[in-house]
Amino acid sequence: MTENTQTPSSPYSELPTSYAPADVEGKLYERWVERGYFEADEKSDKPPFAIVIPPPNVTGSLHLGHAFEHTLIDAITRRKRMQGYETLWQPGMDHAGIATQNVVERELAKEGKSRHDLGREAFVERVWQWKGESGGQISGQMRRLGDGVDWSRERFTMDEGLSEAVQTIFKKLYDDELIYRAERIINWCPRCLTAISDIEVEYQDDEGELVSIRYGEGEASIVVATTRAETMLGDTAVAVHPEDERYKHLVGTEIELPLTGRRIPVVADEHVDPEFGTGAVKVTPAHDPNDFEIGQRHGLPNLAVMDEHAVITVHGPFQGLDRLEARSAIVAALRAEGRIVAEKRPYTHSVGHCSRCKTTIEPRLSLQWWVKVGPLAKAAGDAVRDGQVKIHPQEMEKRYFDWVDNLHDWCISRQLWWGHRIPVWYGPNGEIVCVGPDEQPPTGEGWTQDTDVLDTWFSSGLWPFSTLGWPQQTDSLAKFYPNAVLVTGYDILFFWVARMMMFGLYAMDGTPPFHTIALHGMVRDERGKKMSKSFGNAVNPLDWMDKYGSDAVRFTLARGANPGVDVPIGEDWVQASSKFANKIWNATRFAMMNGATIEGDLPSVEEMSATDRWILSRLNETVAQADAFYEDYQFSKLSEALYHFAWDEVFDWYVELSKTTFFAGGEPAKASARVLGEVLDVMLRLLHPVVPFVTETLWTTLTGGESLVIAEWPKDSGFRDEAAKAEIEGIQSLVREVRRFRKEQGLDDKQKVPARLDLSATTLAAHEAAIRQVLRLQPEGDAFSATATLPVAGATVALDLSGTIDVEAERKRLSKDLAAAEKEKQQAEAKLGNEAFIAKAPDNVVDKIKGRLSKAEADIARLKTQLETLPAA
């Protein structure tokens, strides 16, 4: 399994006595980058494996969610690189239109200026300047984590090549009549002054008011309820259900709209739920998406009553008021006219807020650019249905289909200055010209370019192929498209993932952008609560890296990563992972100090002890397990398997059981030293993708190899030795039972006890020295007195406890526990023997009592044995 032939004569002497991550990690990472280990070669003959980083915002910094996702991707790519794939992990950042513009506008505000004071060109130049000076700090933080990305290929969604890709696909979609301009209801942020996508709307429960208002008079009146009384100024109808007998006489008539002097029709529409409220709804087509659809069906006018700042623009008494001010004023005016039938406050309801500035969003009728997603979404759904793309875990497929099968047309225009400007020009006589990247825009008097920019998701949707040089037919595109897998959170399945699927299939002749979508959950605190600055539970992963090391943070995150499930994490768990890294360091250094080596061939089966054969058998089983878990994206199970193999089996069992062999020296010691070197070599390779720094340092010292980054991934040799496994399991059973007995007697693990071992009837006789070493059992001596005898695993262990425990006190304690167990047994038997109780009690209650009885019986048997084995007083 090894590929190196040279090792230092005393490798452990090069290692500090304790592991200090801060002294190792930064230097190691820079060495990896300088040597080009992470760079992908599109001309290589190796099979390709490509994966993209979900591009973080240029305004962002590394948070635990990033650290979690990057750890998983890095583990996957490091293993694939070791397996011999030409591996590309594509890095880059998103220009983050709204977020970045907000940052720079806040900087300008400190100078007493706005973007309008600078003008568009100067403002965009100011953003580029900010990006060069302050943006992208996350890149340095990714290095801290150990991300094995190809920095030579780093891309930015606003760089020249990606801008060409954006303009190319816009033109193609436009020419194919899949992009159009229309007036529709959009999410509008009155603070950011732009349309925003669904992903940028955060819903939360707000306290407001619900008022019921009477429209019309007498029999020609209807009561409607609303939380947004200010929008009534834009009502153009009242809608009821066609089958609602209460209002059939009013359908087709007009009723008075209070405060406005206008009359509006009553229409019948099946969208209305007759069981909800009064069964009648006010219809404001210009300020509600559902009302807009009703308006379209019934030919209603769209009356906008608010401007872009959410200020009322109609009806004198309220004109100029902010929407919230207008709400109070309108309710007061309606109350004065006797129009308020009922009021409920506070009334808690779900309200959308801009994710950037937290302002309440306003549904607003606006002329915007849209993508006709019908055919694109169908292709994205079919690619999963026909097996071209697999979603992991599979149960997430339903959520994917629920989304793409019901996708509405996508509003792609944003009223910003920072972003990809829409490549459309308007002429003096109403001409509209869409311009591709190789075309000249029209010139002459009266021609102007559209002032809007594209939604950030438009450019990030091209990420899997635009980063490889598309629309040019590059070698990188030919080698690395499609990507092998996309690893991302389930929270952006609908937004980023669906858009990449639509654009990839459309632009790349029906080839999806990746073969597998591996979805993970969100990182939460140790109580399962969402992490947030406002909750006071947000964690900066860099703080934990400073304190415990990057490996500890990575291992903690990977150990909690079950597919599609949220990941709780707390500092105690990171501390435990730090102890694991230290255990790997100390135990490997100890093993090297005792001669562990990879020099020469492995000894033959005949030359190896049962302990050697057992650990090699378990090593190969662990390699097979690791491969299976990686292929199924089971990072939690992978981490658990490697943790227990390294700590429990290698360090706690194999090393301990082999100490007597090493101390004795000779050929058996040489054989075990070579086996131990092999086990450490493979174990460090297996651990490397998840904990790269500590394993790199130890492995290069042990083997003299260049780097684990480019080392060969272990293969399962197929070696298994069931007889050796059974033999060692017998030792483990014996050791555990004696340890349990010693603990019950109050003896410290390290306290030496005289013992006589009768192992003749088992396969354990050859291991007596090792068993005594592990259990701290001394030879029996002339004055030996067997005060406790334990029959274990077909063997007998007699212990001389005289002088080590207070026999009388121990007898009293055990007798008291025995009496309690017997009482518990009697009570459980009495209840189970009561037929009336059994007939009435639920099954779970009966099962619980049966469990109590079973435990009591086991306790009685154990306590009696302990009493019998106590020495005489």
mmCIF file with all atom_site columns, C-alpha atoms in Angstrom, residues 494-645:
data_model
loop_
_atom_site.group_PDB
_atom_site.id
_atom_site.type_symbol
_atom_site.label_atom_id
_atom_site.label_alt_id
_atom_site.label_comp_id
_atom_site.label_asym_id
_atom_site.label_entity_id
_atom_site.label_seq_id
_atom_site.pdbx_PDB_ins_code
_atom_site.Cartn_x
_atom_site.Cartn_y
_atom_site.Cartn_z
_atom_site.occupancy
_atom_site.B_iso_or_equiv
_atom_site.pdbx_formal_charge
_atom_site.auth_seq_id
_atom_site.auth_comp_id
_atom_site.auth_asym_id
_atom_site.auth_atom_id
_atom_site.pdbx_PDB_model_num
ATOM 1   C CA . PHE A 1 494 ? -35.086 26.186  -5.400  1.00 0.00 ? 494 PHE A CA 1
ATOM 2   C CA . PHE A 1 495 ? -33.100 29.264  -6.308  1.00 0.00 ? 495 PHE A CA 1
ATOM 3   C CA . TRP A 1 496 ? -29.476 28.673  -7.271  1.00 0.00 ? 496 TRP A CA 1
ATOM 4   C CA . VAL A 1 497 ? -29.663 24.941  -8.029  1.00 0.00 ? 497 VAL A CA 1
ATOM 5   C CA . ALA A 1 498 ? -32.798 25.169  -10.158 1.00 0.00 ? 498 ALA A CA 1
ATOM 6   C CA . ARG A 1 499 ? -31.389 28.119  -12.125 1.00 0.00 ? 499 ARG A CA 1
ATOM 7   C CA . MET A 1 500 ? -28.115 26.285  -12.816 1.00 0.00 ? 500 MET A CA 1
ATOM 8   C CA . MET A 1 501 ? -30.096 23.286  -13.999 1.00 0.00 ? 501 MET A CA 1
ATOM 9   C CA . MET A 1 502 ? -32.232 25.412  -16.331 1.00 0.00 ? 502 MET A CA 1
ATOM 10  C CA . PHE A 1 503 ? -29.328 27.384  -17.787 1.00 0.00 ? 503 PHE A CA 1
ATOM 11  C CA . GLY A 1 504 ? -26.948 24.422  -18.044 1.00 0.00 ? 504 GLY A CA 1
ATOM 12  C CA . LEU A 1 505 ? -29.410 22.281  -19.978 1.00 0.00 ? 505 LEU A CA 1
ATOM 13  C CA . TYR A 1 506 ? -30.353 25.252  -22.193 1.00 0.00 ? 506 TYR A CA 1
ATOM 14  C CA . ALA A 1 507 ? -26.852 26.516  -22.996 1.00 0.00 ? 507 ALA A CA 1
ATOM 15  C CA . MET A 1 508 ? -25.025 23.175  -23.155 1.00 0.00 ? 508 MET A CA 1
ATOM 16  C CA . ASP A 1 509 ? -27.235 21.285  -25.605 1.00 0.00 ? 509 ASP A CA 1
ATOM 17  C CA . GLY A 1 510 ? -29.191 19.331  -23.013 1.00 0.00 ? 510 GLY A CA 1
ATOM 18  C CA . THR A 1 511 ? -26.227 18.345  -20.854 1.00 0.00 ? 511 THR A CA 1
ATOM 19  C CA . PRO A 1 512 ? -26.977 19.047  -17.194 1.00 0.00 ? 512 PRO A CA 1
ATOM 20  C CA . PRO A 1 513 ? -24.337 20.978  -15.192 1.00 0.00 ? 513 PRO A CA 1
ATOM 21  C CA . PHE A 1 514 ? -23.676 18.095  -12.780 1.00 0.00 ? 514 PHE A CA 1
ATOM 22  C CA . HIS A 1 515 ? -24.516 14.428  -12.335 1.00 0.00 ? 515 HIS A CA 1
ATOM 23  C CA . THR A 1 516 ? -25.370 14.568  -8.619  1.00 0.00 ? 516 THR A CA 1
ATOM 24  C CA . ILE A 1 517 ? -26.844 17.195  -6.313  1.00 0.00 ? 517 ILE A CA 1
ATOM 25  C CA . ALA A 1 518 ? -25.723 16.393  -2.766  1.00 0.00 ? 518 ALA A CA 1
ATOM 26  C CA . LEU A 1 519 ? -27.748 18.446  -0.318  1.00 0.00 ? 519 LEU A CA 1
ATOM 27  C CA . HIS A 1 520 ? -26.738 19.170  3.241   1.00 0.00 ? 520 HIS A CA 1
ATOM 28  C CA . GLY A 1 521 ? -28.524 20.884  6.100   1.00 0.00 ? 521 GLY A CA 1
ATOM 29  C CA . MET A 1 522 ? -27.909 24.085  8.026   1.00 0.00 ? 522 MET A CA 1
ATOM 30  C CA . VAL A 1 523 ? -25.483 24.510  10.905  1.00 0.00 ? 523 VAL A CA 1
ATOM 31  C CA . ARG A 1 524 ? -27.282 25.214  14.191  1.00 0.00 ? 524 ARG A CA 1
ATOM 32  C CA . ASP A 1 525 ? -26.183 25.695  17.778  1.00 0.00 ? 525 ASP A CA 1
ATOM 33  C CA . GLU A 1 526 ? -25.899 22.792  20.220  1.00 0.00 ? 526 GLU A CA 1
ATOM 34  C CA . ARG A 1 527 ? -29.593 23.154  21.126  1.00 0.00 ? 527 ARG A CA 1
ATOM 35  C CA . GLY A 1 528 ? -30.669 22.963  17.488  1.00 0.00 ? 528 GLY A CA 1
ATOM 36  C CA . LYS A 1 529 ? -31.478 26.682  17.261  1.00 0.00 ? 529 LYS A CA 1
ATOM 37  C CA . LYS A 1 530 ? -30.701 28.685  14.141  1.00 0.00 ? 530 LYS A CA 1
ATOM 38  C CA . MET A 1 531 ? -27.494 30.673  14.502  1.00 0.00 ? 531 MET A CA 1
ATOM 39  C CA . SER A 1 532 ? -27.982 34.426  14.295  1.00 0.00 ? 532 SER A CA 1
ATOM 40  C CA . LYS A 1 533 ? -26.335 37.569  15.592  1.00 0.00 ? 533 LYS A CA 1
ATOM 41  C CA . SER A 1 534 ? -29.723 38.703  16.879  1.00 0.00 ? 534 SER A CA 1
ATOM 42  C CA . PHE A 1 535 ? -30.043 35.459  18.891  1.00 0.00 ? 535 PHE A CA 1
ATOM 43  C CA . GLY A 1 536 ? -26.575 35.945  20.333  1.00 0.00 ? 536 GLY A CA 1
ATOM 44  C CA . ASN A 1 537 ? -25.495 32.445  19.319  1.00 0.00 ? 537 ASN A CA 1
ATOM 45  C CA . ALA A 1 538 ? -23.581 33.169  16.103  1.00 0.00 ? 538 ALA A CA 1
ATOM 46  C CA . VAL A 1 539 ? -20.038 31.829  16.049  1.00 0.00 ? 539 VAL A CA 1
ATOM 47  C CA . ASN A 1 540 ? -17.037 33.062  14.092  1.00 0.00 ? 540 ASN A CA 1
ATOM 48  C CA . PRO A 1 541 ? -15.290 29.847  13.008  1.00 0.00 ? 541 PRO A CA 1
ATOM 49  C CA . LEU A 1 542 ? -11.964 31.700  12.937  1.00 0.00 ? 542 LEU A CA 1
ATOM 50  C CA . ASP A 1 543 ? -12.181 32.073  16.714  1.00 0.00 ? 543 ASP A CA 1
ATOM 51  C CA . TRP A 1 544 ? -12.472 28.303  17.087  1.00 0.00 ? 544 TRP A CA 1
ATOM 52  C CA . MET A 1 545 ? -9.668  27.760  14.566  1.00 0.00 ? 545 MET A CA 1
ATOM 53  C CA . ASP A 1 546 ? -7.424  30.075  16.586  1.00 0.00 ? 546 ASP A CA 1
ATOM 54  C CA . LYS A 1 547 ? -8.246  28.203  19.780  1.00 0.00 ? 547 LYS A CA 1
ATOM 55  C CA . TYR A 1 548 ? -8.405  24.579  18.643  1.00 0.00 ? 548 TYR A CA 1
ATOM 56  C CA . GLY A 1 549 ? -7.020  24.429  15.112  1.00 0.00 ? 549 GLY A CA 1
ATOM 57  C CA . SER A 1 550 ? -8.684  24.074  11.707  1.00 0.00 ? 550 SER A CA 1
ATOM 58  C CA . ASP A 1 551 ? -8.611  20.265  11.813  1.00 0.00 ? 551 ASP A CA 1
ATOM 59  C CA . ALA A 1 552 ? -10.725 20.278  14.983  1.00 0.00 ? 552 ALA A CA 1
ATOM 60  C CA . VAL A 1 553 ? -13.337 22.565  13.407  1.00 0.00 ? 553 VAL A CA 1
ATOM 61  C CA . ARG A 1 554 ? -13.400 20.511  10.208  1.00 0.00 ? 554 ARG A CA 1
ATOM 62  C CA . PHE A 1 555 ? -13.720 17.171  12.002  1.00 0.00 ? 555 PHE A CA 1
ATOM 63  C CA . THR A 1 556 ? -16.542 18.477  14.203  1.00 0.00 ? 556 THR A CA 1
ATOM 64  C CA . LEU A 1 557 ? -18.483 19.712  11.183  1.00 0.00 ? 557 LEU A CA 1
ATOM 65  C CA . ALA A 1 558 ? -17.940 16.529  9.170   1.00 0.00 ? 558 ALA A CA 1
ATOM 66  C CA . ARG A 1 559 ? -18.882 14.352  12.146  1.00 0.00 ? 559 ARG A CA 1
ATOM 67  C CA . GLY A 1 560 ? -22.285 16.046  12.317  1.00 0.00 ? 560 GLY A CA 1
ATOM 68  C CA . ALA A 1 561 ? -23.003 15.944  8.581   1.00 0.00 ? 561 ALA A CA 1
ATOM 69  C CA . ASN A 1 562 ? -25.898 13.621  7.782   1.00 0.00 ? 562 ASN A CA 1
ATOM 70  C CA . PRO A 1 563 ? -27.307 14.150  4.248   1.00 0.00 ? 563 PRO A CA 1
ATOM 71  C CA . GLY A 1 564 ? -30.029 16.806  4.128   1.00 0.00 ? 564 GLY A CA 1
ATOM 72  C CA . VAL A 1 565 ? -30.181 17.153  7.932   1.00 0.00 ? 565 VAL A CA 1
ATOM 73  C CA . ASP A 1 566 ? -29.326 20.215  10.019  1.00 0.00 ? 566 ASP A CA 1
ATOM 74  C CA . VAL A 1 567 ? -26.090 20.078  11.980  1.00 0.00 ? 567 VAL A CA 1
ATOM 75  C CA . PRO A 1 568 ? -25.957 21.107  15.651  1.00 0.00 ? 568 PRO A CA 1
ATOM 76  C CA . ILE A 1 569 ? -22.531 22.242  16.855  1.00 0.00 ? 569 ILE A CA 1
ATOM 77  C CA . GLY A 1 570 ? -21.090 23.543  20.121  1.00 0.00 ? 570 GLY A CA 1
ATOM 78  C CA . GLU A 1 571 ? -17.660 24.497  21.381  1.00 0.00 ? 571 GLU A CA 1
ATOM 79  C CA . ASP A 1 572 ? -17.459 21.381  23.589  1.00 0.00 ? 572 ASP A CA 1
ATOM 80  C CA . TRP A 1 573 ? -17.600 19.256  20.446  1.00 0.00 ? 573 TRP A CA 1
ATOM 81  C CA . VAL A 1 574 ? -14.794 21.231  18.812  1.00 0.00 ? 574 VAL A CA 1
ATOM 82  C CA . GLN A 1 575 ? -12.744 20.777  21.978  1.00 0.00 ? 575 GLN A CA 1
ATOM 83  C CA . ALA A 1 576 ? -13.346 17.011  21.782  1.00 0.00 ? 576 ALA A CA 1
ATOM 84  C CA . SER A 1 577 ? -12.172 17.003  18.156  1.00 0.00 ? 577 SER A CA 1
ATOM 85  C CA . SER A 1 578 ? -9.056  18.879  19.240  1.00 0.00 ? 578 SER A CA 1
ATOM 86  C CA . LYS A 1 579 ? -8.355  16.064  21.703  1.00 0.00 ? 579 LYS A CA 1
ATOM 87  C CA . PHE A 1 580 ? -8.718  13.600  18.836  1.00 0.00 ? 580 PHE A CA 1
ATOM 88  C CA . ALA A 1 581 ? -6.131  15.511  16.770  1.00 0.00 ? 581 ALA A CA 1
ATOM 89  C CA . ASN A 1 582 ? -3.809  15.496  19.775  1.00 0.00 ? 582 ASN A CA 1
ATOM 90  C CA . LYS A 1 583 ? -4.419  11.769  20.262  1.00 0.00 ? 583 LYS A CA 1
ATOM 91  C CA . ILE A 1 584 ? -3.459  11.098  16.647  1.00 0.00 ? 584 ILE A CA 1
ATOM 92  C CA . TRP A 1 585 ? -0.301  13.169  17.146  1.00 0.00 ? 585 TRP A CA 1
ATOM 93  C CA . ASN A 1 586 ? 0.795   11.662  20.444  1.00 0.00 ? 586 ASN A CA 1
ATOM 94  C CA . ALA A 1 587 ? -0.032  8.052   19.601  1.00 0.00 ? 587 ALA A CA 1
ATOM 95  C CA . THR A 1 588 ? 1.602   8.210   16.160  1.00 0.00 ? 588 THR A CA 1
ATOM 96  C CA . ARG A 1 589 ? 4.710   9.834   17.622  1.00 0.00 ? 589 ARG A CA 1
ATOM 97  C CA . PHE A 1 590 ? 4.834   7.108   20.307  1.00 0.00 ? 590 PHE A CA 1
ATOM 98  C CA . ALA A 1 591 ? 4.458   4.427   17.628  1.00 0.00 ? 591 ALA A CA 1
ATOM 99  C CA . MET A 1 592 ? 7.316   5.899   15.590  1.00 0.00 ? 592 MET A CA 1
ATOM 100 C CA . MET A 1 593 ? 9.417   6.111   18.745  1.00 0.00 ? 593 MET A CA 1
ATOM 101 C CA . ASN A 1 594 ? 8.869   2.371   19.149  1.00 0.00 ? 594 ASN A CA 1
ATOM 102 C CA . GLY A 1 595 ? 10.013  1.588   15.643  1.00 0.00 ? 595 GLY A CA 1
ATOM 103 C CA . ALA A 1 596 ? 6.861   1.798   13.504  1.00 0.00 ? 596 ALA A CA 1
ATOM 104 C CA . THR A 1 597 ? 8.112   1.791   9.923   1.00 0.00 ? 597 THR A CA 1
ATOM 105 C CA . ILE A 1 598 ? 7.059   1.407   6.302   1.00 0.00 ? 598 ILE A CA 1
ATOM 106 C CA . GLU A 1 599 ? 10.462  0.129   5.181   1.00 0.00 ? 599 GLU A CA 1
ATOM 107 C CA . GLY A 1 600 ? 10.469  -3.251  3.483   1.00 0.00 ? 600 GLY A CA 1
ATOM 108 C CA . ASP A 1 601 ? 7.649   -5.601  2.604   1.00 0.00 ? 601 ASP A CA 1
ATOM 109 C CA . LEU A 1 602 ? 4.911   -6.563  4.990   1.00 0.00 ? 602 LEU A CA 1
ATOM 110 C CA . PRO A 1 603 ? 5.720   -9.781  6.869   1.00 0.00 ? 603 PRO A CA 1
ATOM 111 C CA . SER A 1 604 ? 4.066   -12.956 5.652   1.00 0.00 ? 604 SER A CA 1
ATOM 112 C CA . VAL A 1 605 ? 0.901   -14.167 7.349   1.00 0.00 ? 605 VAL A CA 1
ATOM 113 C CA . GLU A 1 606 ? 2.969   -16.867 9.078   1.00 0.00 ? 606 GLU A CA 1
ATOM 114 C CA . GLU A 1 607 ? 5.332   -14.237 10.496  1.00 0.00 ? 607 GLU A CA 1
ATOM 115 C CA . MET A 1 608 ? 2.538   -12.112 11.942  1.00 0.00 ? 608 MET A CA 1
ATOM 116 C CA . SER A 1 609 ? 0.857   -12.516 15.316  1.00 0.00 ? 609 SER A CA 1
ATOM 117 C CA . ALA A 1 610 ? -2.900  -12.829 15.639  1.00 0.00 ? 610 ALA A CA 1
ATOM 118 C CA . THR A 1 611 ? -2.909  -9.207  16.831  1.00 0.00 ? 611 THR A CA 1
ATOM 119 C CA . ASP A 1 612 ? -1.102  -8.133  13.651  1.00 0.00 ? 612 ASP A CA 1
ATOM 120 C CA . ARG A 1 613 ? -3.482  -10.097 11.444  1.00 0.00 ? 613 ARG A CA 1
ATOM 121 C CA . TRP A 1 614 ? -6.506  -8.703  13.301  1.00 0.00 ? 614 TRP A CA 1
ATOM 122 C CA . ILE A 1 615 ? -5.524  -5.051  12.852  1.00 0.00 ? 615 ILE A CA 1
ATOM 123 C CA . LEU A 1 616 ? -4.715  -5.542  9.157   1.00 0.00 ? 616 LEU A CA 1
ATOM 124 C CA . SER A 1 617 ? -8.079  -7.219  8.693   1.00 0.00 ? 617 SER A CA 1
ATOM 125 C CA . ARG A 1 618 ? -9.817  -4.318  10.433  1.00 0.00 ? 618 ARG A CA 1
ATOM 126 C CA . LEU A 1 619 ? -7.745  -1.849  8.413   1.00 0.00 ? 619 LEU A CA 1
ATOM 127 C CA . ASN A 1 620 ? -9.010  -3.259  5.132   1.00 0.00 ? 620 ASN A CA 1
ATOM 128 C CA . GLU A 1 621 ? -12.577 -3.339  6.399   1.00 0.00 ? 621 GLU A CA 1
ATOM 129 C CA . THR A 1 622 ? -12.215 0.328   7.363   1.00 0.00 ? 622 THR A CA 1
ATOM 130 C CA . VAL A 1 623 ? -10.906 1.226   3.883   1.00 0.00 ? 623 VAL A CA 1
ATOM 131 C CA . ALA A 1 624 ? -13.969 -0.448  2.370   1.00 0.00 ? 624 ALA A CA 1
ATOM 132 C CA . GLN A 1 625 ? -16.251 1.345   4.833   1.00 0.00 ? 625 GLN A CA 1
ATOM 133 C CA . ALA A 1 626 ? -14.672 4.720   4.089   1.00 0.00 ? 626 ALA A CA 1
ATOM 134 C CA . ASP A 1 627 ? -15.130 4.249   0.337   1.00 0.00 ? 627 ASP A CA 1
ATOM 135 C CA . ALA A 1 628 ? -18.785 3.308   0.767   1.00 0.00 ? 628 ALA A CA 1
ATOM 136 C CA . PHE A 1 629 ? -19.515 6.274   3.025   1.00 0.00 ? 629 PHE A CA 1
ATOM 137 C CA . TYR A 1 630 ? -17.763 8.727   0.693   1.00 0.00 ? 630 TYR A CA 1
ATOM 138 C CA . GLU A 1 631 ? -19.717 7.504   -2.313  1.00 0.00 ? 631 GLU A CA 1
ATOM 139 C CA . ASP A 1 632 ? -22.960 7.941   -0.359  1.00 0.00 ? 632 ASP A CA 1
ATOM 140 C CA . TYR A 1 633 ? -21.977 11.361  1.093   1.00 0.00 ? 633 TYR A CA 1
ATOM 141 C CA . GLN A 1 634 ? -22.315 9.925   4.604   1.00 0.00 ? 634 GLN A CA 1
ATOM 142 C CA . PHE A 1 635 ? -19.737 12.180  6.264   1.00 0.00 ? 635 PHE A CA 1
ATOM 143 C CA . SER A 1 636 ? -21.015 11.596  9.778   1.00 0.00 ? 636 SER A CA 1
ATOM 144 C CA . LYS A 1 637 ? -20.747 7.818   9.473   1.00 0.00 ? 637 LYS A CA 1
ATOM 145 C CA . LEU A 1 638 ? -17.365 8.179   7.768   1.00 0.00 ? 638 LEU A CA 1
ATOM 146 C CA . SER A 1 639 ? -16.017 10.343  10.587  1.00 0.00 ? 639 SER A CA 1
ATOM 147 C CA . GLU A 1 640 ? -17.370 8.041   13.275  1.00 0.00 ? 640 GLU A CA 1
ATOM 148 C CA . ALA A 1 641 ? -15.852 4.981   11.612  1.00 0.00 ? 641 ALA A CA 1
ATOM 149 C CA . LEU A 1 642 ? -12.414 6.610   11.275  1.00 0.00 ? 642 LEU A CA 1
ATOM 150 C CA . TYR A 1 643 ? -12.548 8.039   14.794  1.00 0.00 ? 643 TYR A CA 1
ATOM 151 C CA . HIS A 1 644 ? -13.287 4.698   16.425  1.00 0.00 ? 644 HIS A CA 1
ATOM 152 C CA . PHE A 1 645 ? -10.838 2.791   14.245  1.00 0.00 ? 645 PHE A CA 1
#
